[in-house]
Coordinates of C-alpha atoms in Angstrom, one line a residue:
M14 CA 4.1 17.2 -4.0
L15 CA 2.0 14.1 -4.3
V16 CA 2.6 11.3 -6.8
E17 CA -0.3 9.2 -7.8
M18 CA 0.3 5.4 -7.6
Q19 CA -1.6 2.2 -8.0
I20 CA -1.5 -1.1 -6.4
K21 CA 0.4 -3.2 -8.9
G22 CA 0.4 -6.4 -7.0
L23 CA 1.4 -8.4 -3.9
M24 CA 4.3 -10.7 -3.3
L25 CA 6.2 -12.3 -0.5
D26 CA 9.6 -11.1 0.5
P27 CA 11.9 -13.9 -0.4
I28 CA 14.0 -13.4 2.7
T29 CA 11.4 -13.0 5.5
N30 CA 8.2 -14.3 3.8
V31 CA 6.5 -11.1 4.8
P32 CA 3.8 -9.8 2.4
I33 CA 4.7 -6.7 0.3
V34 CA 2.2 -4.5 -1.5
I35 CA 3.8 -3.0 -4.6
L36 CA 2.7 0.5 -5.6
R37 CA 3.7 1.8 -9.0
D38 CA 3.3 5.2 -10.6
A39 CA 1.5 5.6 -13.9
D40 CA 4.8 6.0 -15.8
G41 CA 6.2 2.8 -14.3
Q42 CA 9.2 4.8 -13.2
R43 CA 8.8 4.4 -9.5
V44 CA 7.9 1.4 -7.4
L45 CA 7.2 1.6 -3.7
P46 CA 7.2 -1.7 -1.7
I47 CA 5.3 -1.5 1.5
F48 CA 5.5 -4.5 3.9
V49 CA 2.1 -5.4 5.4
G50 CA 0.6 -8.0 7.7
P51 CA -0.9 -11.3 6.4
A52 CA -4.5 -10.3 7.2
E53 CA -4.2 -7.0 5.4
A54 CA -2.4 -8.6 2.4
N55 CA -5.2 -11.1 2.2
A56 CA -7.8 -8.4 2.3
I57 CA -6.1 -6.5 -0.6
A58 CA -5.5 -9.8 -2.5
L59 CA -9.2 -10.7 -2.3
Q60 CA -10.2 -7.3 -3.8
I61 CA -7.5 -7.4 -6.5
E62 CA -8.8 -10.9 -7.5
N63 CA -12.4 -9.7 -7.3
L64 CA -13.3 -12.5 -4.8
A65 CA -16.1 -11.9 -2.4
P66 CA -15.9 -13.6 1.0
P67 CA -19.2 -15.2 2.2
R68 CA -19.4 -12.5 4.9
P69 CA -18.0 -8.9 4.9
M70 CA -14.5 -8.4 6.0
T71 CA -13.5 -5.4 8.2
H72 CA -12.6 -3.3 5.1
D73 CA -15.9 -4.2 3.4
L74 CA -17.7 -3.1 6.6
L75 CA -15.8 0.2 6.7
R76 CA -16.6 0.9 3.1
D77 CA -20.3 0.2 3.8
V78 CA -20.4 2.3 6.9
V79 CA -18.7 5.2 5.2
G80 CA -21.1 5.0 2.3
A81 CA -24.2 4.7 4.6
L82 CA -23.1 7.9 6.3
G83 CA -23.0 9.7 3.0
V84 CA -19.2 10.0 3.0
T85 CA -16.8 9.2 0.2
V86 CA -13.2 8.2 0.3
S87 CA -11.7 10.9 -2.0
R88 CA -8.2 9.6 -1.8
V89 CA -5.5 7.8 0.3
I90 CA -2.2 9.5 1.0
I91 CA 0.9 7.7 2.1
S92 CA 2.2 10.8 4.0
D93 CA 5.4 9.9 5.9
L94 CA 8.1 7.4 6.6
K95 CA 9.6 7.4 10.1
A96 CA 11.9 4.7 11.6
S97 CA 11.0 2.3 8.8
T98 CA 7.2 2.8 9.4
Y99 CA 4.9 4.3 6.8
Y100 CA 2.1 6.6 7.8
A101 CA -1.1 7.3 5.8
Y102 CA -4.4 9.0 6.1
L103 CA -7.8 8.8 4.4
E104 CA -9.2 12.0 2.9
L105 CA -13.0 11.7 3.2
K106 CA -15.6 14.0 1.8
Q107 CA -19.0 14.7 3.2
G108 CA -20.7 17.3 1.1
S109 CA -18.2 20.2 1.1
D110 CA -16.4 19.1 4.2
V111 CA -13.1 17.3 4.1
I112 CA -12.2 14.9 6.9
L113 CA -8.7 13.6 7.4
V114 CA -8.4 10.2 9.2
D115 CA -5.1 8.7 10.3
A116 CA -4.8 5.1 9.0
R117 CA -2.2 2.4 8.7
P118 CA -1.1 2.2 5.0
S119 CA -2.3 -1.4 4.7
D120 CA -5.8 -0.5 5.9
A121 CA -5.9 2.6 3.7
L122 CA -4.8 0.6 0.7
A123 CA -7.4 -2.1 1.3
L124 CA -10.1 0.5 1.6
A125 CA -8.8 2.4 -1.5
A126 CA -9.1 -0.9 -3.5
R127 CA -12.7 -1.3 -2.4
T128 CA -13.8 2.2 -3.0
R129 CA -11.6 2.8 -6.1
A130 CA -10.1 5.9 -4.4
P131 CA -6.9 7.1 -5.9
I132 CA -3.6 6.5 -4.0
F133 CA -1.0 9.2 -3.6
V134 CA 2.5 9.1 -2.0
R135 CA 4.3 12.2 -0.9
Q136 CA 7.4 12.9 -3.0
S137 CA 9.5 13.1 0.3
V138 CA 8.4 9.5 1.1
L139 CA 9.6 8.2 -2.3
E140 CA 12.9 10.0 -1.8
Q141 CA 13.4 8.4 1.7
E142 CA 12.2 4.9 0.6
K143 CA 15.7 3.7 -0.4
S144 CA 17.0 4.2 3.1
V145 CA 14.5 1.9 4.8
D146 CA 16.1 -0.7 7.0
V147 CA 14.1 -3.9 6.8
S148 CA 16.5 -6.2 8.5
T149 CA 19.2 -6.0 11.1
D150 CA 21.6 -8.1 9.1
Q151 CA 23.5 -5.9 6.6
A152 CA 23.9 -8.7 4.1
D153 CA 20.1 -9.3 4.1
Q154 CA 19.5 -5.5 3.7
D155 CA 21.9 -5.4 0.7
R156 CA 20.4 -8.5 -0.8
L157 CA 16.8 -7.2 -0.4
Q158 CA 17.7 -3.8 -1.7
R159 CA 19.3 -5.3 -4.9
W160 CA 16.2 -7.5 -5.3
L161 CA 13.8 -4.6 -4.9
E162 CA 15.7 -2.5 -7.4
S163 CA 15.7 -5.4 -9.9
L164 CA 11.9 -6.0 -9.7
D165 CA 10.0 -5.7 -13.0
P166 CA 6.5 -4.9 -11.8
D167 CA 5.0 -6.5 -15.0
D168 CA 6.5 -9.9 -14.0
M169 CA 4.8 -10.0 -10.6
G170 CA 2.6 -13.0 -9.9
K171 CA -0.6 -13.2 -7.9
Y172 CA -0.3 -13.1 -4.2
K173 CA -1.3 -16.4 -2.5
M174 CA -2.0 -16.9 1.2

C-alpha cells in the first residue's frame, strides 16, 4: 500500500546539523524525516521558496530534459528502507508507456517539487521508520527519536543554508 505525502519543510538536525526533509501525509498523522545532503536540501529549499537561480540547477535541467523528451513525472515513490538508507524511484510516463527509474530520495523529491508530481511512501517504509539508527551513540539516538516524535510540522521554520 502507498501513502501519499507532501514536502512539509526542511530543517537541520539539532544534533548533527544534517538537513532533513520532512514529509507529511494529508491527515497530518504521519511524518517521515529523511536526511539529505546540503546540495539536495538547497535544491529543494529553492523550489519551496519559489526562488529561481540565475542558471538552471541539475534538477531544473532534468525537469527540462524530461519535458523535452515528451515524458512526464507521474509520481515519486519512496519504496524501501535498508540499513538506514531510503530508496526511491521515479515513475515516468511517455504516452501509454510507464518507465521506472531508480533515484536517490533527495533527487526524486527535488524533481517532484519542480514537476508537482505526487510523492508516495510505501506503508512498509513508514512502519520501519522508527527503527532507523541515525547515530552510533545510543543517547543521541534516543534524544533524536524523542525530538522527531515531538515535532509539530506546523511549527517548522524555513530551511536556510
